[in-house]
Short mmCIF file of C-alpha atoms and ligand atoms in Angstrom, two decimals:
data_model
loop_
_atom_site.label_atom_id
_atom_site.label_comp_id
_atom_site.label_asym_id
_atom_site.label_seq_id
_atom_site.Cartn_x
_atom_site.Cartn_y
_atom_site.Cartn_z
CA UNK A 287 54.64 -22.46 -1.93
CA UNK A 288 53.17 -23.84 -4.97
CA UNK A 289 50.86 -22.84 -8.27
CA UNK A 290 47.75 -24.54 -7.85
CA UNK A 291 45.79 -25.03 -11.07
CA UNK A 292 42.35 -25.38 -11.71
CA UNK A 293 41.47 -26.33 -15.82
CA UNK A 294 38.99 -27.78 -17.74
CA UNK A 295 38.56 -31.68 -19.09
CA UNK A 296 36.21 -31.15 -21.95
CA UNK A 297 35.71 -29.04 -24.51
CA UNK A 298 35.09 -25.71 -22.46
CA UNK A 299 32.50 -23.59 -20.88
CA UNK A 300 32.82 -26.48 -17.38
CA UNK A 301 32.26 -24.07 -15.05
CA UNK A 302 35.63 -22.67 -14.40
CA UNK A 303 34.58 -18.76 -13.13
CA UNK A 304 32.64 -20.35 -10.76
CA UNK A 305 34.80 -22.33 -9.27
CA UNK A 306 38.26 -20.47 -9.38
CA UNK A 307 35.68 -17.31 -7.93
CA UNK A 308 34.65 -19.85 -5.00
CA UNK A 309 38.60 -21.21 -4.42
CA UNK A 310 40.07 -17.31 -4.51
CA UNK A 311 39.44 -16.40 -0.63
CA UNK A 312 42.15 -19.84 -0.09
CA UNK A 313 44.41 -18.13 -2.25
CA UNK A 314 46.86 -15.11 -2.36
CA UNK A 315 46.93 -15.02 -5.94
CA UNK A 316 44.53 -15.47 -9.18
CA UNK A 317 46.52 -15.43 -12.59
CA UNK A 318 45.19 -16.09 -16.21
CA UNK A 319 47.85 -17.98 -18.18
CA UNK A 320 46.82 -18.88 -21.60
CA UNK A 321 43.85 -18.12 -24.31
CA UNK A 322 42.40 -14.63 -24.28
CA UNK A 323 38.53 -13.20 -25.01
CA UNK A 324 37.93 -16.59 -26.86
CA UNK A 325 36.77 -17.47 -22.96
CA UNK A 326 33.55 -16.41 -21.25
CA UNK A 327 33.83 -17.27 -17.44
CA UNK A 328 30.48 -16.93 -15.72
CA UNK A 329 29.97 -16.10 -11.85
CA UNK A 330 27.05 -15.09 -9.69
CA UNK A 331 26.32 -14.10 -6.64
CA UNK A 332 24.48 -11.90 -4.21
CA UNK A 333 21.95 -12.25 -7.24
CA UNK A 334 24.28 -10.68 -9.94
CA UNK A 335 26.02 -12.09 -12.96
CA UNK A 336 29.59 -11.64 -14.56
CA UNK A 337 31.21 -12.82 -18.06
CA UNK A 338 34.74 -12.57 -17.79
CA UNK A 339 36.78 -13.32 -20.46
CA UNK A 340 40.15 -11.60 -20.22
CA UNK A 341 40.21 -10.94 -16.45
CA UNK A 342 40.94 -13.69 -14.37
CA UNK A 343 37.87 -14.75 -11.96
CA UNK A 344 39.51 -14.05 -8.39
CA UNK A 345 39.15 -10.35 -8.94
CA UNK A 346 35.44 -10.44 -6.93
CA UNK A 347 37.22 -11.46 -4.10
CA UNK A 348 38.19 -9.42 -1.74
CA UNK A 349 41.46 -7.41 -2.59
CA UNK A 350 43.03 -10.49 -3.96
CA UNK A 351 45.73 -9.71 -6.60
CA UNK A 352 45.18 -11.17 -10.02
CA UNK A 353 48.13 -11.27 -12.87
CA UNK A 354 47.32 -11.93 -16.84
CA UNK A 355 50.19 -13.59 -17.69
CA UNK A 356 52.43 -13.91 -20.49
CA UNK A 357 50.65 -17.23 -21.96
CA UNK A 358 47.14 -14.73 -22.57
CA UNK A 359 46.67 -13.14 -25.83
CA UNK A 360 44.58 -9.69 -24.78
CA UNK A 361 42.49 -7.50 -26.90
CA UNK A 362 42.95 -3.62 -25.72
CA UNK A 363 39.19 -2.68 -27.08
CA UNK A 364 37.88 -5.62 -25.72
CA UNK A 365 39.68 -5.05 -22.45
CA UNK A 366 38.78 -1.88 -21.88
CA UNK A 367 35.01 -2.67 -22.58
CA UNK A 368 35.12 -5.61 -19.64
CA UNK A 369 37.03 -3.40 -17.57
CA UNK A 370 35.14 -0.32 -17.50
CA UNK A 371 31.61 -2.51 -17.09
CA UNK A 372 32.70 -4.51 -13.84
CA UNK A 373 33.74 -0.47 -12.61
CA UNK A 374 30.33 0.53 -13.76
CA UNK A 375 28.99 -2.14 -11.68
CA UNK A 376 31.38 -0.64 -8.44
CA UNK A 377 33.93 -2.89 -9.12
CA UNK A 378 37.15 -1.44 -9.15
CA UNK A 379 40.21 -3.54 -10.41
CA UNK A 380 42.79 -0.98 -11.72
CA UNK A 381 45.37 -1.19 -8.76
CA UNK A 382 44.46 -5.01 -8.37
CA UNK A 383 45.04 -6.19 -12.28
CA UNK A 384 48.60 -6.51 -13.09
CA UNK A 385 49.40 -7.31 -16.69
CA UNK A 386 52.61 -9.47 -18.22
CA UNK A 387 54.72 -7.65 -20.68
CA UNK A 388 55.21 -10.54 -22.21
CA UNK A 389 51.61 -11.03 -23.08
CA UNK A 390 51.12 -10.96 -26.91
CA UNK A 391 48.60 -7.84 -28.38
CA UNK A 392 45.61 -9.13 -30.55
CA UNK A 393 45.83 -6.58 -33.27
CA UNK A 394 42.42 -5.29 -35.79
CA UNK A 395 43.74 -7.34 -38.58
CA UNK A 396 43.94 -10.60 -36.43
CA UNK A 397 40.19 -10.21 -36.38
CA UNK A 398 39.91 -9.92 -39.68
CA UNK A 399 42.33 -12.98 -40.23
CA UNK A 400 40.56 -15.21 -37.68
CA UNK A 401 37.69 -14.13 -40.28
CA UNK A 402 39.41 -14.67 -43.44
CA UNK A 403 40.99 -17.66 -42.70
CA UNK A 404 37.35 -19.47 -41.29
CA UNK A 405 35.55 -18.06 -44.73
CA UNK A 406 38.31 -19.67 -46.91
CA UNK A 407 38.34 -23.13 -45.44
CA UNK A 408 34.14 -23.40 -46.03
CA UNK A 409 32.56 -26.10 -44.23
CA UNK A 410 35.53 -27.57 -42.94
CA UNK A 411 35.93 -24.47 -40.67
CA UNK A 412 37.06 -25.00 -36.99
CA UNK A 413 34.20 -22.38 -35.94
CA UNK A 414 36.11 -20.06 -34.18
CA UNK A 415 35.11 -17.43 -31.56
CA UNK A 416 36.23 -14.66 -33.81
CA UNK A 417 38.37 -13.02 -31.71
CA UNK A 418 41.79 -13.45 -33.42
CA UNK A 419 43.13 -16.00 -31.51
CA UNK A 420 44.61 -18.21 -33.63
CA UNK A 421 46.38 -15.46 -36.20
CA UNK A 422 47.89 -13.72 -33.08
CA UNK A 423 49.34 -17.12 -31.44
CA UNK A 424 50.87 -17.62 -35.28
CA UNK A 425 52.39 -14.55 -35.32
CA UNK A 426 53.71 -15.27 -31.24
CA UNK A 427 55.29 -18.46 -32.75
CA UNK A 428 55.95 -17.20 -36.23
CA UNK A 429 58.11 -14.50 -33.98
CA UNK A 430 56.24 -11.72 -35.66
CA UNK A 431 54.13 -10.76 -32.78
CA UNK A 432 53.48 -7.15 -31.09
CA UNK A 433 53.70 -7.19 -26.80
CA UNK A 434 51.98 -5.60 -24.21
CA UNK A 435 55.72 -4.48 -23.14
CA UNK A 436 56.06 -2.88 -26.70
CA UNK A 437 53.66 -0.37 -25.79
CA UNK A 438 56.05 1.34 -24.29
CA UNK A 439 58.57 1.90 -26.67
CA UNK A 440 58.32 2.35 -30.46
CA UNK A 441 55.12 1.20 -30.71
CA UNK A 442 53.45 2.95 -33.48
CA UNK A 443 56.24 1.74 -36.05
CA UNK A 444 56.28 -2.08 -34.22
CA UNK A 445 52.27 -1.35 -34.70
CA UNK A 446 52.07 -0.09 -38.54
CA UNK A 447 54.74 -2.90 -39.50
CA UNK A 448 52.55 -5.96 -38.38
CA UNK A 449 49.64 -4.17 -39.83
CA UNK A 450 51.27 -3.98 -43.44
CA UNK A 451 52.04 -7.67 -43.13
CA UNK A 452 48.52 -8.61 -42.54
CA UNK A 453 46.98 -6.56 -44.82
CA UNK A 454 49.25 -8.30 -47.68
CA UNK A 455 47.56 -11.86 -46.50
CA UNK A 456 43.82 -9.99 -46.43
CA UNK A 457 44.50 -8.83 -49.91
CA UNK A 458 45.72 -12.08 -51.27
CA UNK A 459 43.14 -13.84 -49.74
CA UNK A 460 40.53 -11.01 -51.49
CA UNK A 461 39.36 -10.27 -47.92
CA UNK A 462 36.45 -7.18 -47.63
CA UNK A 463 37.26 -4.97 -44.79
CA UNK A 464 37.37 -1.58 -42.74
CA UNK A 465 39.84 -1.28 -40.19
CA UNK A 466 40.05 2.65 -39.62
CA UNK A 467 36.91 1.84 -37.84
CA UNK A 468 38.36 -0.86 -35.45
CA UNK A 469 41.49 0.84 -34.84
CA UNK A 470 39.59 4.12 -33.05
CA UNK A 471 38.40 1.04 -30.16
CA UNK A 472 41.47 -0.79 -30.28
CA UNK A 473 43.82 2.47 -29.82
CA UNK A 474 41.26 3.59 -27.16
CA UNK A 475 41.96 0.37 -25.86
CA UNK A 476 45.77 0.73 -25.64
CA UNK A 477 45.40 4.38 -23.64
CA UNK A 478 42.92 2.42 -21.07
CA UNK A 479 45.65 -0.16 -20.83
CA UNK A 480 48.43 2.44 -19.62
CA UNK A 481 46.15 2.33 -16.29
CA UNK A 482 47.67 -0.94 -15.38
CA UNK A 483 50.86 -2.08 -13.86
CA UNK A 484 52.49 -3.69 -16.43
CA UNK A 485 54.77 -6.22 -14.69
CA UNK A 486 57.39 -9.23 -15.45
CA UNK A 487 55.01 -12.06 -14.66
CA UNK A 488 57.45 -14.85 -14.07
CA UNK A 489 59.58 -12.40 -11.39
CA UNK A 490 55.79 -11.43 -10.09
CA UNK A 491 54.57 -14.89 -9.76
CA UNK A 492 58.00 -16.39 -8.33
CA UNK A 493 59.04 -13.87 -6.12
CA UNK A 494 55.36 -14.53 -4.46
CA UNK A 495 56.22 -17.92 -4.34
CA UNK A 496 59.01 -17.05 -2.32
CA UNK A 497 57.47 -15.03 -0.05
CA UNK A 498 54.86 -17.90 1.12
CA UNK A 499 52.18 -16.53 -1.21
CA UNK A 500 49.39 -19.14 -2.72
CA UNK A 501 48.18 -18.93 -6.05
CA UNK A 502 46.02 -20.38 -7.77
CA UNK A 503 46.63 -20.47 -12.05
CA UNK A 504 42.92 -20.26 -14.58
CA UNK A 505 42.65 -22.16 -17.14
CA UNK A 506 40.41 -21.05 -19.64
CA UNK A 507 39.12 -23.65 -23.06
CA UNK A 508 39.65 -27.16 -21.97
CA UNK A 509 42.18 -30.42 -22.42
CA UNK A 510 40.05 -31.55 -25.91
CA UNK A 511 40.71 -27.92 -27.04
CA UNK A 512 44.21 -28.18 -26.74
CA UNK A 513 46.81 -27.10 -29.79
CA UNK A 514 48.64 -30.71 -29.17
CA UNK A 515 46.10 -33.05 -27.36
CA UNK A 516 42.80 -31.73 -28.52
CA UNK A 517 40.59 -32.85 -31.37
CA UNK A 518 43.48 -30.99 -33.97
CA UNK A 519 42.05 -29.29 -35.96
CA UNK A 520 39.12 -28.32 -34.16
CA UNK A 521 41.16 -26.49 -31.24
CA UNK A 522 42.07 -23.33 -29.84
CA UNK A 523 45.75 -22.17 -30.83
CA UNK A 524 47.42 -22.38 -27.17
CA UNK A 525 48.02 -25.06 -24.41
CA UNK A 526 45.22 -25.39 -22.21
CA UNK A 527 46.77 -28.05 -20.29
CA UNK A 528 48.78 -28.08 -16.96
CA UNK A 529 51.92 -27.69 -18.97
CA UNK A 530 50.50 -24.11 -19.91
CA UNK A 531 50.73 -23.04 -16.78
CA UNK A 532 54.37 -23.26 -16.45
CA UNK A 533 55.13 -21.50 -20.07
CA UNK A 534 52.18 -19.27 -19.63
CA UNK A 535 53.15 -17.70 -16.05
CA UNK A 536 57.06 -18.88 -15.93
CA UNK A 537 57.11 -21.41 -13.12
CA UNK A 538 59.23 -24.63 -13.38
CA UNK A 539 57.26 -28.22 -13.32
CA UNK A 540 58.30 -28.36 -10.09
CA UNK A 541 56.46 -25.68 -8.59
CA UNK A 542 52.88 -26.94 -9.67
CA UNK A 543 50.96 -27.96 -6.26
CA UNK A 544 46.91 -29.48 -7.05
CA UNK A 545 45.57 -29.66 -10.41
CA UNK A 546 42.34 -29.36 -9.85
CA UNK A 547 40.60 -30.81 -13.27
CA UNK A 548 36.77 -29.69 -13.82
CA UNK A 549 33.89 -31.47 -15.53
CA UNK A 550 29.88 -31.31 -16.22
CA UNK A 551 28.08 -34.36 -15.05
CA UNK A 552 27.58 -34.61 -18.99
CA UNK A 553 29.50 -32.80 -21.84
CA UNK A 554 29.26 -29.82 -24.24
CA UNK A 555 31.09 -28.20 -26.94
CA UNK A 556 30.45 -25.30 -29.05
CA UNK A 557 31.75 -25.20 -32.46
CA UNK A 558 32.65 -27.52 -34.91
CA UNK A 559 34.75 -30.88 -34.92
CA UNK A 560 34.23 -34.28 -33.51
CA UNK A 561 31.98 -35.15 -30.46
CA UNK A 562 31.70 -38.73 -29.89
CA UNK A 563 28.54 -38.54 -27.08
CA UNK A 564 27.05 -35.55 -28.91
CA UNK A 565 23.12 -36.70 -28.27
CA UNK A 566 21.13 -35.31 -31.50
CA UNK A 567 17.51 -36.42 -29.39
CA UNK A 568 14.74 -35.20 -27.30
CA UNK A 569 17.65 -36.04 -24.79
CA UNK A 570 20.21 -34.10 -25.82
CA UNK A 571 17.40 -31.23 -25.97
CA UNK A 572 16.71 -31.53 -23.03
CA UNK A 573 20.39 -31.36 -21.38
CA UNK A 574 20.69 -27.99 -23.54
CA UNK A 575 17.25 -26.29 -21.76
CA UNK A 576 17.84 -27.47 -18.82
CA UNK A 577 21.60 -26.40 -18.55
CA UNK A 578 21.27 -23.31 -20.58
CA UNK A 579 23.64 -24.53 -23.11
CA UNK A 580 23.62 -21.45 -24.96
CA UNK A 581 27.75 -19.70 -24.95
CA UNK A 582 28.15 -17.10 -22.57
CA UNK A 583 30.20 -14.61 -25.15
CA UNK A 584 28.55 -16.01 -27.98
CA UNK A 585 25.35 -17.09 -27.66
CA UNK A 586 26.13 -19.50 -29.93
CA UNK A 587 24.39 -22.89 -28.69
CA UNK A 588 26.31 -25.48 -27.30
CA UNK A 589 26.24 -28.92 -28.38
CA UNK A 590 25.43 -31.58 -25.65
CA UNK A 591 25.56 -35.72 -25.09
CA UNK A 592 26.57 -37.97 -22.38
CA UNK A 593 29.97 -37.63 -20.30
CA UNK A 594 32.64 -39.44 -22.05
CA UNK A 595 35.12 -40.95 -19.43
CA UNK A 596 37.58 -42.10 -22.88
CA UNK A 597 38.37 -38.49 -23.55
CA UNK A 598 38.53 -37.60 -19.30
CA UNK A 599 40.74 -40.20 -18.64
CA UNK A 600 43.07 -38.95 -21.33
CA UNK A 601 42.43 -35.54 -20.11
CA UNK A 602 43.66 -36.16 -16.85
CA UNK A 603 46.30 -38.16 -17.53
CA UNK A 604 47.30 -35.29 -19.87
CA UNK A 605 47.03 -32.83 -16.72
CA UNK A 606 47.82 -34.97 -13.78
CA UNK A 607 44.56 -33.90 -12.02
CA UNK A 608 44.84 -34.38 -8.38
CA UNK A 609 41.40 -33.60 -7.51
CA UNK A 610 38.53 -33.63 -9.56
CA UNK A 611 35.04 -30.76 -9.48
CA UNK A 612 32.12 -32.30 -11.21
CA UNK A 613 30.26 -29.25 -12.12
CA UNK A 614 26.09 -28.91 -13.34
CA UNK A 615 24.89 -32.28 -11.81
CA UNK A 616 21.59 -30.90 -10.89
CA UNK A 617 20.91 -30.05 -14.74
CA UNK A 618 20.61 -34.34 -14.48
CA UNK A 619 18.08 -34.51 -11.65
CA UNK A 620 15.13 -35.17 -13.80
CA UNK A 621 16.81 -38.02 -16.06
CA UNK A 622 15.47 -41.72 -15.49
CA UNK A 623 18.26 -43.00 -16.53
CA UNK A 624 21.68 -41.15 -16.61
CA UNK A 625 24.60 -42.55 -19.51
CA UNK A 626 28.49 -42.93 -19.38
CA UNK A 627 30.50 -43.40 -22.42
CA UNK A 628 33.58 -46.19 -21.35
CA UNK A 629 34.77 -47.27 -24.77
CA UNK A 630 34.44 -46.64 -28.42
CA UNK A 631 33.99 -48.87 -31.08
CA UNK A 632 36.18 -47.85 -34.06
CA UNK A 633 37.19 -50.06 -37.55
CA UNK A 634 35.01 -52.65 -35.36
CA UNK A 635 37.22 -52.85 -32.98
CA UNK A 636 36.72 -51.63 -29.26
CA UNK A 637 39.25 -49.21 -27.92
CA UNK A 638 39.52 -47.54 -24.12
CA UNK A 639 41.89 -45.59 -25.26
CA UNK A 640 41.94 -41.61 -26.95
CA UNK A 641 42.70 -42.72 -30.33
CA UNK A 642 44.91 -40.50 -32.37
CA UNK A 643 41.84 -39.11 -35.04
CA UNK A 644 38.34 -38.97 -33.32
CA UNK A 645 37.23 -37.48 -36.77
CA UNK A 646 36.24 -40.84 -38.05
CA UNK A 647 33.59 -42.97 -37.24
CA UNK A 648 33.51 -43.18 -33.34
CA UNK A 649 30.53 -45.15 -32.17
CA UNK A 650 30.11 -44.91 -28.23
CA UNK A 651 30.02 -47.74 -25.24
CA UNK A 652 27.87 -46.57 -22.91
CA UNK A 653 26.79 -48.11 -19.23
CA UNK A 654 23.71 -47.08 -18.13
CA UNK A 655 22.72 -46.14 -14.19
CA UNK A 656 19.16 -44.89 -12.67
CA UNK A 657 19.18 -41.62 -12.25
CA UNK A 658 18.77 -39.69 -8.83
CA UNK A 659 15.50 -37.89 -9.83
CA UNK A 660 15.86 -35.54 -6.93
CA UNK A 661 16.46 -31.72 -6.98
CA UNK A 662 19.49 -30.98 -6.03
CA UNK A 663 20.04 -27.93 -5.95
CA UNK A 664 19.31 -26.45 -2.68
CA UNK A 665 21.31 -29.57 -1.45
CA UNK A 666 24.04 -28.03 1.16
CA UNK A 667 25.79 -31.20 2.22
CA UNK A 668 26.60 -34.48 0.53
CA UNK A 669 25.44 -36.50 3.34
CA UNK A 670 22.03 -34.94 1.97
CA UNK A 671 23.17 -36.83 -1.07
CA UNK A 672 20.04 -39.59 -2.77
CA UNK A 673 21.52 -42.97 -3.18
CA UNK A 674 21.42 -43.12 -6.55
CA UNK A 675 24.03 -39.79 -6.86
CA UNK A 676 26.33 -41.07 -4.01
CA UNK A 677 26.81 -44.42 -6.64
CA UNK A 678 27.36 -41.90 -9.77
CA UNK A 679 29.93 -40.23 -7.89
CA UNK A 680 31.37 -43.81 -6.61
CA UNK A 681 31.22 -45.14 -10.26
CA UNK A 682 33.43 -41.79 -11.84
CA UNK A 683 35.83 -41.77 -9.12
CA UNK A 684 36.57 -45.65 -9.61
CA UNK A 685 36.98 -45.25 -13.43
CA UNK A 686 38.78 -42.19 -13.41
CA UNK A 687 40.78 -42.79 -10.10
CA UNK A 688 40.73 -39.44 -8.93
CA UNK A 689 38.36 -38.26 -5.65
CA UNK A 690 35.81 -35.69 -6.73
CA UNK A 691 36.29 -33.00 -4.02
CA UNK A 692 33.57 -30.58 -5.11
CA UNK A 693 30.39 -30.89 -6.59
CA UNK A 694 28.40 -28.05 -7.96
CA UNK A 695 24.39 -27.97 -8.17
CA UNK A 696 23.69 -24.60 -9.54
CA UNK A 697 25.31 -21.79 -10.81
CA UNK A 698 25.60 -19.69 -7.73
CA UNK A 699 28.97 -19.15 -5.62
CA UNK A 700 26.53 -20.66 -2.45
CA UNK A 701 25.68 -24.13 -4.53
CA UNK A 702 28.97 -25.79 -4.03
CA UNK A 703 29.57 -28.82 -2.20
CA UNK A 704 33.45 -29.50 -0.68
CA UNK A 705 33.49 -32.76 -0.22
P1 GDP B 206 33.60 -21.56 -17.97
O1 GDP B 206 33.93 -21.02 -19.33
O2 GDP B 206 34.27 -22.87 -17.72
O3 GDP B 206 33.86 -20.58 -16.85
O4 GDP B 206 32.03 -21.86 -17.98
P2 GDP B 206 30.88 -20.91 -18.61
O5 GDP B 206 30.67 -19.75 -17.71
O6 GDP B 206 31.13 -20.63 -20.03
O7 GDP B 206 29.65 -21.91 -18.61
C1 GDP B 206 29.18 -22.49 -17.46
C2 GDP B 206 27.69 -22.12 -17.30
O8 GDP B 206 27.09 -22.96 -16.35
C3 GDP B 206 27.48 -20.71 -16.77
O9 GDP B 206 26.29 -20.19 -17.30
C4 GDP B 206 27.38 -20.92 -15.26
O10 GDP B 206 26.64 -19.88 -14.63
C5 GDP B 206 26.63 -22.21 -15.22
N1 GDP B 206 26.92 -23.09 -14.06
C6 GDP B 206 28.11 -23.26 -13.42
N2 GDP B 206 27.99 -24.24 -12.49
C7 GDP B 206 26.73 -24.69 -12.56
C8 GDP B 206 26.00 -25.72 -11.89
O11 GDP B 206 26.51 -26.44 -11.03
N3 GDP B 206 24.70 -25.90 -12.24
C9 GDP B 206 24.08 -25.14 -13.19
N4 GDP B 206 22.81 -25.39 -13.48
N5 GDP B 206 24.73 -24.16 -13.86
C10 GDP B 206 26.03 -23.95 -13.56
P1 IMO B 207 36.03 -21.06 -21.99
O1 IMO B 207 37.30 -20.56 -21.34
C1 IMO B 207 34.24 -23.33 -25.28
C2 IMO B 207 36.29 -23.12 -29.16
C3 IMO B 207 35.59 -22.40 -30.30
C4 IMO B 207 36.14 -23.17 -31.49
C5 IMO B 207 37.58 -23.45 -31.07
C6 IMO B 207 38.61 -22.46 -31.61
O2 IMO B 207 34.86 -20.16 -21.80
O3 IMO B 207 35.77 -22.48 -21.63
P2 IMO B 207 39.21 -19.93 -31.04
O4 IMO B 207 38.38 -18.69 -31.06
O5 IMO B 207 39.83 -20.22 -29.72
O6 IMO B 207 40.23 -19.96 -32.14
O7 IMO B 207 38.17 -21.12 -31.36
O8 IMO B 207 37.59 -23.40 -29.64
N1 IMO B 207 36.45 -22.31 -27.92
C7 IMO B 207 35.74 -22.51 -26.79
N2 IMO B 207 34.73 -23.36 -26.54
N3 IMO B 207 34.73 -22.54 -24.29
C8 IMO B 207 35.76 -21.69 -24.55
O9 IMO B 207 36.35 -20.98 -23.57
C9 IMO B 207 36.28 -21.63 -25.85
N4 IMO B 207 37.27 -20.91 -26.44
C10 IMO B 207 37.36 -21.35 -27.69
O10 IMO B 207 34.19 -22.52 -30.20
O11 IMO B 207 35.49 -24.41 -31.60
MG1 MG B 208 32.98 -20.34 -21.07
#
């Protein structure tokens, strides 16, 4: 069997919980393999609503087994708080959440870097989520990092040793703080974790494989967020591509199946750094309200604009996307006319390629098509599709060359179209 991955082609926030949640009864196995509580996967249904961001989002599924794997970066106190709400809500994952020794620990003081670091570069900050990402995927590289596996042995001293090394940089960078009161959480955090099997992912996830199990492999961010292929410096601090699957659950190249790659029938981001389509109108307003553009950790509100097919054709390239999921097309259903970024025009010169810095002047080539203007969302079949979205869907999947096999039209596990 093969690792089936499903990832996003933008800049995040796609729709990924929903869709992984609506793919997990096909699959044996749901695994997280990169990033950490910098995501906030969304689900709903039977009328409720779940953020996940460390957990991967087959655990509503049945008794499905899901694996964080040694790719994620996991925060104990923010862990535990996820955690113990889905069991509040009756939802009961401790013998169904297996965690990879190998996973890297976001400490207190990787916080308070992530915070440091953003206040010291001023207005050219990247806008982070806060959550220590980057400073703990340094200190993985930097080989100064502290494991879930460490836990278990010698941890205090592995513990007070990173802890003196950060609080060197937070002095020298004149950095306010108060982490006696973080580290009650946090420690809290690492008794909660002793619940959970801690396992060797890559013998977990292969032996599986063996045994003629299916899984299917997270993503969270997306492609334009990634460390190498992103919009550098205005990334995340891991690989969100395909490629992260392999180093982030230890499975060879070979053993990746589909790669599902998923979309919005427009485009977001949240933070800062170039966005070539961003729409700064009564248009782009109007994507935002109608699509609740508003981060589902964060609240922070999401920047919208037109799809840009430059940046997914690089993205799937990137990814080698097998099948695509176009994901919040009814948030388009009232739009006269709907856009589609093919080219840029750069130094006065048109490109249709992603150019190596999208920080400079990008100025967008857009076609134009009607739009549907038809509700879509109760719409349970795509031979209930209007004209007008069958030839959207026709036009993407001749420029990107890739079929689009779902199509979402509301947020709810039951508005998903297999095509
Ligand atoms: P993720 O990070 O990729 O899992 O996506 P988020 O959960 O951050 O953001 C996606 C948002 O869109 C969530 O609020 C979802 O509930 C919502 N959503 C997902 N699919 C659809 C859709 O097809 N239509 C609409 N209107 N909302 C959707
Ligand atoms: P999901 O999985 C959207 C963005 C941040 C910031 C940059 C770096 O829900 O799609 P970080 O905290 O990772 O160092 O922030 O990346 N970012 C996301 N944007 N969706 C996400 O996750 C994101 N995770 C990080 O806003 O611009
Ligand atoms: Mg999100």
């Amino acid at each position: 069997m093969k690792v089936d991955v499903l990832l996003g082609l933008q800049w995040g926030d796609e729709g990924k919980g929903k869709v992984v949640d609506v793919l997990t009864p096909s699959y044996d196995v749901v695994t997280r393999f990169q990033g950490g509580p910098n995501a906030g996967h969304t689900l709903e249904f039977n009328g409720e609503k779940y953020v996940l961001r460390s957990i991967p989002s087959g655990i509503f599924q049945g008794d499905k087994i899901n694996v964080i794997g040694n790719g994620v970066v996991l925060d104990p106190a923010l862990f535990k708080a996820e955690a113990e709400s889905l069991a509040a809500s009756g939802h009961d994952i401790v013998s169904r959440l297996y965690i990879s020794k190998k996973a890297h620990l976001i400490l207190p003081t990787h916080r308070l870097l992530d915070a440091a670091y953003e206040a010291a570069k001023g207005d050219s900050k990247v806008g982070t989520t806060g959550k220590g990402i980057g400073p703990t995927y340094t200190d993985k590289i930097s080989r100064n990092g502290v494991r879930v596996g460490d836990i278990l042995d010698n941890f205090e001293a592995k513990y007070k040793a990173a802890i003196a090394r950060h609080e060197q940089i937070l002095k020298s960078l004149n950095f306010q703080y108060d982490l006696k009161s973080m580290e009650k959480d946090w420690f809290e955090g690492i008794e909660y974790l002793k619940k959970f099997k801690f396992v060797d992912s890559e013998h977990f996830v292969n032996n599986e494989l063996k045994a003629g199990k299916s899984i299917l492999a997270e993503g969270a961010q997306g492609t334009m967020l990634d460390i190498d292929f992103g919009s550098y410096p205005f990334v995340t601090s891991s690989n969100t591509i395909c490629a992260g699957a392999c180093t982030g659950l230890g499975i060879a190249p070979n053993k990746i199946g589909d790669v599902y790659g998923i979309f919005k029938a427009y485009c977001t981001r949240v933070g800062g750094g170039p966005f070539p389509t961003e729409l700064f109108d009564e248009t782009g307003e109007k994507i935002c309200k109608i699509g609740h553009e508003f981060g589902a950790v964060t609240g922070r509100k999401r920047r919208c604009g037109w799809i840009d097919l430059v940046a997914l054709k690089y993205a799937i390239m990137i990814n080698g996307v097998t099948k695509l999921i176009m994901m919040k097309s009814d948030v388009l259903d009232d739009f006269e006319t709907i856009k589609a970024c093919v080219a840029y025009k750069m130094d006065g010169e048109q490109i249709d390629y992603f150019p190596f810095d999208i920080t400079k002047e990008v100025e967008p080539v857009y076609v134009e098509m009607p739009g549907w203007k038809t509700t879509m969302t109760n719409v349970k079949s795509e031979k209930d599709f209007p004209k007008a979205f069958e030839d959207y869907i026709a036009f993407l999947e001749k420029e990107l060359e890739v079929p689009i096999k779902i199509v979402s039209v509301g947020p709810d596990r039951n508005q998903t179209i297999v095509r």
